[in-house]
Amino acid sequence: RKENPEVMRPITTLSKLITVFRQTDQWLDRLGVEDIGRLNQVVTQNRVQELILVAEALHEQNVASIAAQIVSRYDSGTRLVLIAGPSSSGKTTFAKRLAIQLLAHGLHPFTLELDNYFVDRERTPRDENGDYDFESIHALDLPKFNEHLIGLMDGEPVQLPRFNFITGKSEEGQIVQLNDRQIIIVEGIHGLNPNLVPAVPAERIFRVYVSALTQLNIDLHNRVSTTDVRLLRRIVRDARRRGYSATDTIQRWPSVRRGEKANIFPYQENADAMFNSALPYELTALRSLAEPLLLQVEPRTRPHIEANRLLSFLRWVTPITLDQMSLIPDTSLLREFIGGSILDDYHPGARAMIDQD
């Protein structure tokens, strides 16, 4: 430590996170894909269909389990589900699949968009470089957000805000009133931070941490970084949805990582449940899509160093064919990044809107 090199840093216990890692390790053993070599064997022996189906079944089993936990707390007052996790963890698809499971249990989820609670641009805090810090919790209108949450949970009609990203101003949005058996879902980077909802009693909140906690290693001595998998997901998604090059995404990544370390990781043990969004087969699909994008990065640039590192890693993975990629279900969390998700146009909660005509 710079401030006192003779004193050790306090050890943070991550018992919930460790439990998820151990559970994932057990699943990989059962699936017979303990490392990249075994995964490649599955692909070359044409057994990838079974791996995809079982991996997706395990995901759905976990989503259903978390939904059941929420339902079990509904009668004791839980009315708010907060979902948080680092970039490219698949939070959006997870939230929608959770909503479907809650519907199957007889609860009616309403998704509240946290981005609509940004303060007006002139009130947005700035970082050390003088740039707007939209990832700061103080970039949100917390008093209004908490007031609206309490009103919605008490069954009152609430006029929601709608943030205009062009003008940088908050505008009036739709009027919403929750019906019987409805529950609010909020997805955002600050979902595990207790300072987000200080006005809401703890017994009314259920927090979920979502992250791609990859346990698949290259071999006994070389691990696959969970951060690398998320970066590959983001490179593929940014190119498809936003037209960004791999260079653009790689250049933005350090800033994204700083935001995660400040706003997400310190609070991950606050979660009531954790969902591991990693899929054991996903690298076989991501290689085919990410490799051409990484090869376009200009030589002799800083992003090229990172692109080369990712390319070297991906070359250990046997890619699946386009025909095999069609085996990935259209509800898969991976579809959020590679495209073809049936959930893209699904928005839970329309029944809460009040007709203003």
C-alpha positions as a Python dict, from the first residue, in 0.01 Angstrom:
ca = {
    (1, 'R'): (0, 0, 0),
    (2, 'K'): (130, 346, -90),
    (3, 'E'): (-9, 508, 225),
    (4, 'N'): (134, 244, 461),
    (5, 'P'): (336, -36, 296),
    (6, 'E'): (386, -217, 628),
    (7, 'V'): (13, -275, 681),
    (8, 'M'): (-184, -532, 483),
    (9, 'R'): (-507, -431, 315),
    (10, 'P'): (-818, -567, 489),
    (11, 'I'): (-938, -892, 334),
    (12, 'T'): (-1285, -868, 182),
    (13, 'T'): (-1494, -1183, 215),
    (14, 'L'): (-1681, -1263, -107),
    (15, 'S'): (-1873, -1566, 16),
    (16, 'K'): (-2169, -1526, -222),
    (17, 'L'): (-1946, -1481, -526),
    (18, 'I'): (-1731, -1780, -430),
    (19, 'T'): (-2045, -1994, -399),
    (20, 'V'): (-2143, -1905, -756),
    (21, 'F'): (-1794, -1989, -885),
    (22, 'R'): (-1802, -2328, -711),
    (23, 'Q'): (-2149, -2405, -844),
    (24, 'T'): (-2039, -2319, -1198),
    (25, 'D'): (-1730, -2537, -1161),
    (26, 'Q'): (-1952, -2831, -1065),
    (27, 'W'): (-2176, -2772, -1369),
    (28, 'L'): (-1877, -2769, -1605),
    (29, 'D'): (-1760, -3100, -1457),
    (30, 'R'): (-2103, -3252, -1516),
    (31, 'L'): (-2111, -3118, -1872),
    (32, 'G'): (-1763, -3256, -1938),
    (33, 'V'): (-1617, -2920, -2047),
    (34, 'E'): (-1365, -2841, -1775),
    (35, 'D'): (-1140, -2652, -2017),
    (36, 'I'): (-1109, -2519, -2373),
    (37, 'G'): (-966, -2851, -2496),
    (38, 'R'): (-1278, -3040, -2384),
    (39, 'L'): (-1499, -2770, -2537),
    (40, 'N'): (-1317, -2807, -2869),
    (41, 'Q'): (-1375, -3183, -2855),
    (42, 'V'): (-1748, -3125, -2813),
    (43, 'V'): (-1747, -2906, -3125),
    (44, 'T'): (-1536, -3138, -3342),
    (45, 'Q'): (-1735, -3445, -3233),
    (46, 'N'): (-2061, -3270, -3330),
    (47, 'R'): (-2198, -3275, -2974),
    (48, 'V'): (-2246, -2900, -2949),
    (49, 'Q'): (-2627, -2919, -2978),
    (50, 'E'): (-2656, -3107, -2650),
    (51, 'L'): (-2413, -2868, -2478),
    (52, 'I'): (-2616, -2567, -2592),
    (53, 'L'): (-2947, -2721, -2481),
    (54, 'V'): (-2820, -2825, -2138),
    (55, 'A'): (-2639, -2493, -2076),
    (56, 'E'): (-2955, -2300, -2165),
    (57, 'A'): (-3163, -2529, -1942),
    (58, 'L'): (-2930, -2454, -1650),
    (59, 'H'): (-2970, -2081, -1715),
    (60, 'E'): (-3348, -2110, -1716),
    (61, 'Q'): (-3335, -2320, -1401),
    (62, 'N'): (-3142, -2041, -1227),
    (63, 'V'): (-3376, -1767, -1350),
    (64, 'A'): (-3674, -1970, -1229),
    (65, 'S'): (-3509, -2024, -890),
    (66, 'I'): (-3451, -1650, -844),
    (67, 'A'): (-3811, -1579, -948),
    (68, 'A'): (-3934, -1831, -690),
    (69, 'Q'): (-3731, -1655, -419),
    (70, 'I'): (-3891, -1322, -512),
    (71, 'V'): (-4241, -1470, -513),
    (72, 'S'): (-4182, -1626, -170),
    (73, 'R'): (-4109, -1277, -33),
    (74, 'Y'): (-4399, -1101, -207),
    (75, 'D'): (-4653, -1167, 68),
    (76, 'S'): (-4410, -1027, 326),
    (77, 'G'): (-4385, -699, 135),
    (78, 'T'): (-4124, -727, -143),
    (79, 'R'): (-4230, -497, -427),
    (80, 'L'): (-3900, -388, -587),
    (81, 'V'): (-3639, -595, -773),
    (82, 'L'): (-3306, -421, -835),
    (83, 'I'): (-3073, -574, -1095),
    (84, 'A'): (-2710, -469, -1130),
    (85, 'G'): (-2390, -600, -1282),
    (86, 'P'): (-2090, -498, -1494),
    (87, 'S'): (-2105, -410, -1863),
    (88, 'S'): (-2209, -682, -2111),
    (89, 'S'): (-2328, -919, -1840),
    (90, 'G'): (-2665, -963, -2009),
    (91, 'K'): (-2867, -771, -1750),
    (92, 'T'): (-3133, -664, -2002),
    (93, 'T'): (-3211, -1017, -2121),
    (94, 'F'): (-3194, -1149, -1766),
    (95, 'A'): (-3447, -886, -1652),
    (96, 'K'): (-3688, -984, -1930),
    (97, 'R'): (-3655, -1357, -1865),
    (98, 'L'): (-3706, -1293, -1494),
    (99, 'A'): (-4020, -1093, -1579),
    (100, 'I'): (-4155, -1389, -1777),
    (101, 'Q'): (-4089, -1625, -1487),
    (102, 'L'): (-4264, -1386, -1248),
    (103, 'L'): (-4563, -1376, -1483),
    (104, 'A'): (-4570, -1756, -1472),
    (105, 'H'): (-4596, -1726, -1092),
    (106, 'G'): (-4888, -1483, -1115),
    (107, 'L'): (-4696, -1158, -1053),
    (108, 'H'): (-4706, -879, -1310),
    (109, 'P'): (-4369, -701, -1346),
    (110, 'F'): (-4333, -336, -1440),
    (111, 'T'): (-3992, -221, -1568),
    (112, 'L'): (-3889, 125, -1449),
    (113, 'E'): (-3618, 285, -1666),
    (114, 'L'): (-3346, 435, -1445),
    (115, 'D'): (-3204, 636, -1739),
    (116, 'N'): (-3514, 857, -1729),
    (117, 'Y'): (-3411, 985, -1385),
    (118, 'F'): (-3096, 1168, -1493),
    (119, 'V'): (-3072, 1522, -1358),
    (120, 'D'): (-3070, 1805, -1613),
    (121, 'R'): (-2739, 1830, -1796),
    (122, 'E'): (-2621, 2145, -1615),
    (123, 'R'): (-2653, 1958, -1282),
    (124, 'T'): (-2465, 1649, -1400),
    (125, 'P'): (-2142, 1595, -1201),
    (126, 'R'): (-1809, 1594, -1384),
    (127, 'D'): (-1513, 1360, -1347),
    (128, 'E'): (-1148, 1452, -1286),
    (129, 'N'): (-1105, 1533, -1657),
    (130, 'G'): (-1397, 1774, -1661),
    (131, 'D'): (-1621, 1538, -1860),
    (132, 'Y'): (-1980, 1461, -1762),
    (133, 'D'): (-1985, 1162, -1529),
    (134, 'F'): (-2311, 990, -1620),
    (135, 'E'): (-2211, 679, -1422),
    (136, 'S'): (-2201, 869, -1092),
    (137, 'I'): (-2496, 796, -866),
    (138, 'H'): (-2528, 1174, -826),
    (139, 'A'): (-2613, 1200, -1197),
    (140, 'L'): (-2955, 1064, -1094),
    (141, 'D'): (-3240, 1258, -936),
    (142, 'L'): (-3250, 1035, -629),
    (143, 'P'): (-3521, 1224, -434),
    (144, 'K'): (-3761, 1205, -731),
    (145, 'F'): (-3674, 840, -798),
    (146, 'N'): (-3741, 741, -436),
    (147, 'E'): (-4061, 947, -422),
    (148, 'H'): (-4191, 774, -736),
    (149, 'L'): (-4098, 428, -609),
    (150, 'I'): (-4286, 480, -283),
    (151, 'G'): (-4588, 618, -471),
    (152, 'L'): (-4595, 327, -716),
    (153, 'M'): (-4559, 66, -442),
    (154, 'D'): (-4843, 233, -251),
    (155, 'G'): (-5069, 206, -557),
    (156, 'E'): (-5077, 577, -638),
    (157, 'P'): (-5080, 719, -993),
    (158, 'V'): (-4734, 860, -1072),
    (159, 'Q'): (-4625, 1083, -1361),
    (160, 'L'): (-4295, 932, -1470),
    (161, 'P'): (-4018, 1146, -1618),
    (162, 'R'): (-3874, 1096, -1965),
    (163, 'F'): (-3519, 1216, -2015),
    (164, 'N'): (-3447, 1391, -2344),
    (165, 'F'): (-3089, 1299, -2429),
    (166, 'I'): (-3078, 1558, -2709),
    (167, 'T'): (-3174, 1860, -2496),
    (168, 'G'): (-3032, 1719, -2173),
    (169, 'K'): (-3359, 1797, -1994),
    (170, 'S'): (-3610, 1591, -1800),
    (171, 'E'): (-3961, 1598, -1948),
    (172, 'E'): (-4301, 1465, -1841),
    (173, 'G'): (-4363, 1104, -1934),
    (174, 'Q'): (-4653, 864, -1896),
    (175, 'I'): (-4877, 836, -1593),
    (176, 'V'): (-4849, 494, -1430),
    (177, 'Q'): (-5045, 321, -1157),
    (178, 'L'): (-4959, -31, -1050),
    (179, 'N'): (-5238, -285, -1032),
    (180, 'D'): (-5280, -572, -790),
    (181, 'R'): (-4999, -832, -793),
    (182, 'Q'): (-4756, -602, -974),
    (183, 'I'): (-4388, -573, -888),
    (184, 'I'): (-4128, -318, -1005),
    (185, 'I'): (-3806, -420, -1182),
    (186, 'V'): (-3520, -168, -1207),
    (187, 'E'): (-3201, -249, -1397),
    (188, 'G'): (-2893, -28, -1362),
    (189, 'I'): (-2533, -11, -1245),
    (190, 'H'): (-2631, 130, -903),
    (191, 'G'): (-2887, -138, -816),
    (192, 'L'): (-2679, -287, -533),
    (193, 'N'): (-2579, 50, -386),
    (194, 'P'): (-2793, 119, -75),
    (195, 'N'): (-2768, 493, -149),
    (196, 'L'): (-2990, 444, -456),
    (197, 'V'): (-3307, 376, -258),
    (198, 'P'): (-3261, 509, 99),
    (199, 'A'): (-3635, 581, 131),
    (200, 'V'): (-3742, 224, 53),
    (201, 'P'): (-3750, -20, 349),
    (202, 'A'): (-3510, -313, 309),
    (203, 'E'): (-3788, -573, 335),
    (204, 'R'): (-3948, -433, 19),
    (205, 'I'): (-3633, -484, -193),
    (206, 'F'): (-3481, -789, -364),
    (207, 'R'): (-3138, -734, -520),
    (208, 'V'): (-2985, -945, -798),
    (209, 'Y'): (-2624, -936, -916),
    (210, 'V'): (-2567, -1048, -1277),
    (211, 'S'): (-2221, -1113, -1422),
    (212, 'A'): (-2046, -1341, -1672),
    (213, 'L'): (-1840, -1538, -1421),
    (214, 'T'): (-1651, -1758, -1664),
    (215, 'Q'): (-1498, -2071, -1511),
    (216, 'L'): (-1374, -2222, -1838),
    (217, 'N'): (-993, -2230, -1848),
    (218, 'I'): (-753, -2286, -2137),
    (219, 'D'): (-576, -2551, -1928),
    (220, 'L'): (-474, -2615, -1568),
    (221, 'H'): (-238, -2316, -1568),
    (222, 'N'): (-407, -2055, -1791),
    (223, 'R'): (-746, -1914, -1700),
    (224, 'V'): (-997, -1736, -1919),
    (225, 'S'): (-1057, -1387, -1780),
    (226, 'T'): (-1420, -1303, -1706),
    (227, 'T'): (-1341, -950, -1824),
    (228, 'D'): (-1220, -1075, -2164),
    (229, 'V'): (-1546, -1259, -2226),
    (230, 'R'): (-1746, -946, -2147),
    (231, 'L'): (-1523, -736, -2373),
    (232, 'L'): (-1574, -981, -2661),
    (233, 'R'): (-1949, -969, -2605),
    (234, 'R'): (-1940, -590, -2612),
    (235, 'I'): (-1724, -571, -2927),
    (236, 'V'): (-1973, -794, -3113),
    (237, 'R'): (-2280, -610, -2981),
    (238, 'D'): (-2141, -259, -3039),
    (239, 'A'): (-2056, -344, -3399),
    (240, 'R'): (-2401, -488, -3465),
    (241, 'R'): (-2618, -235, -3283),
    (242, 'R'): (-2420, 89, -3283),
    (243, 'G'): (-2185, 53, -3578),
    (244, 'Y'): (-1880, 90, -3353),
    (245, 'S'): (-1549, -58, -3461),
    (246, 'A'): (-1351, -287, -3232),
    (247, 'T'): (-1110, 6, -3192),
    (248, 'D'): (-1391, 226, -3056),
    (249, 'T'): (-1501, -36, -2803),
    (250, 'I'): (-1148, -119, -2688),
    (251, 'Q'): (-1069, 251, -2637),
    (252, 'R'): (-1382, 297, -2422),
    (253, 'W'): (-1321, -16, -2217),
    (254, 'P'): (-1081, 131, -1953),
    (255, 'S'): (-1339, 398, -1866),
    (256, 'V'): (-1610, 131, -1841),
    (257, 'R'): (-1388, -74, -1610),
    (258, 'R'): (-1321, 226, -1383),
    (259, 'G'): (-1696, 279, -1349),
    (260, 'E'): (-1748, -87, -1259),
    (261, 'K'): (-1479, -80, -992),
    (262, 'A'): (-1627, 233, -837),
    (263, 'N'): (-2000, 166, -868),
    (264, 'I'): (-2062, -210, -889),
    (265, 'F'): (-1796, -440, -745),
    (266, 'P'): (-1786, -281, -395),
    (267, 'Y'): (-2156, -366, -350),
    (268, 'Q'): (-2184, -711, -512),
    (269, 'E'): (-2214, -894, -179),
    (270, 'N'): (-2529, -688, -105),
    (271, 'A'): (-2716, -909, -353),
    (272, 'D'): (-2992, -1141, -235),
    (273, 'A'): (-2924, -1361, -539),
    (274, 'M'): (-2649, -1393, -800),
    (275, 'F'): (-2691, -1502, -1160),
    (276, 'N'): (-2393, -1624, -1361),
    (277, 'S'): (-2466, -1526, -1721),
    (278, 'A'): (-2162, -1708, -1867),
    (279, 'L'): (-2240, -1991, -2107),
    (280, 'P'): (-1983, -2270, -2154),
    (281, 'Y'): (-2024, -2271, -2533),
    (282, 'E'): (-2031, -1895, -2599),
    (283, 'L'): (-1666, -1854, -2699),
    (284, 'T'): (-1724, -2093, -2990),
    (285, 'A'): (-1989, -1852, -3122),
    (286, 'L'): (-1812, -1528, -3029),
    (287, 'R'): (-1492, -1626, -3211),
    (288, 'S'): (-1664, -1634, -3552),
    (289, 'L'): (-1813, -1288, -3495),
    (290, 'A'): (-1535, -1111, -3302),
    (291, 'E'): (-1234, -1227, -3504),
    (292, 'P'): (-1311, -1029, -3825),
    (293, 'L'): (-1374, -716, -3615),
    (294, 'L'): (-1047, -752, -3423),
    (295, 'L'): (-851, -804, -3746),
    (296, 'Q'): (-967, -459, -3863),
    (297, 'V'): (-790, -275, -3579),
    (298, 'E'): (-515, -50, -3717),
    (299, 'P'): (-159, -178, -3658),
    (300, 'R'): (82, 20, -3440),
    (301, 'T'): (-197, 159, -3221),
    (302, 'R'): (-275, 91, -2853),
    (303, 'P'): (-604, -87, -2936),
    (304, 'H'): (-406, -314, -3171),
    (305, 'I'): (-209, -453, -2876),
    (306, 'E'): (-533, -550, -2701),
    (307, 'A'): (-686, -681, -3024),
    (308, 'N'): (-381, -903, -3082),
    (309, 'R'): (-403, -1038, -2729),
    (310, 'L'): (-771, -1128, -2777),
    (311, 'L'): (-701, -1283, -3117),
    (312, 'S'): (-423, -1498, -2972),
    (313, 'F'): (-661, -1620, -2703),
    (314, 'L'): (-948, -1688, -2946),
    (315, 'R'): (-726, -1903, -3167),
    (316, 'W'): (-736, -2169, -2895),
    (317, 'V'): (-1114, -2198, -2949),
    (318, 'T'): (-1273, -2406, -3226),
    (319, 'P'): (-1557, -2196, -3374),
    (320, 'I'): (-1900, -2336, -3446),
    (321, 'T'): (-2048, -2306, -3795),
    (322, 'L'): (-2335, -2075, -3893),
    (323, 'D'): (-2565, -2379, -3903),
    (324, 'Q'): (-2461, -2470, -3549),
    (325, 'M'): (-2510, -2109, -3438),
    (326, 'S'): (-2876, -2141, -3538),
    (327, 'L'): (-2908, -2397, -3256),
    (328, 'I'): (-2874, -2115, -3000),
    (329, 'P'): (-3231, -2044, -2878),
    (330, 'D'): (-3381, -1705, -2963),
    (331, 'T'): (-3440, -1649, -2590),
    (332, 'S'): (-3073, -1712, -2505),
    (333, 'L'): (-2891, -1445, -2313),
    (334, 'L'): (-2613, -1469, -2572),
    (335, 'R'): (-2859, -1344, -2837),
    (336, 'E'): (-2844, -1001, -2669),
    (337, 'F'): (-2493, -975, -2815),
    (338, 'I'): (-2491, -1184, -3133),
    (339, 'G'): (-2842, -1083, -3247),
    (340, 'G'): (-3163, -1271, -3317),
    (341, 'S'): (-3323, -1237, -2972),
    (342, 'I'): (-3700, -1269, -2958),
    (343, 'L'): (-3685, -1058, -2640),
    (344, 'D'): (-3553, -741, -2808),
    (345, 'D'): (-3906, -605, -2859),
    (346, 'Y'): (-4051, -740, -2534),
    (347, 'H'): (-4126, -470, -2275),
    (348, 'P'): (-4300, -594, -1959),
    (349, 'G'): (-4540, -367, -1774),
    (350, 'A'): (-4772, -214, -2034),
    (351, 'R'): (-5076, -299, -1816),
    (352, 'A'): (-4962, -36, -1562),
    (353, 'M'): (-4996, 256, -1806),
    (354, 'I'): (-5297, 484, -1760),
    (355, 'D'): (-5482, 585, -2077),
    (356, 'Q'): (-5432, 962, -2106),
    (357, 'D'): (-5662, 1020, -2405),
}
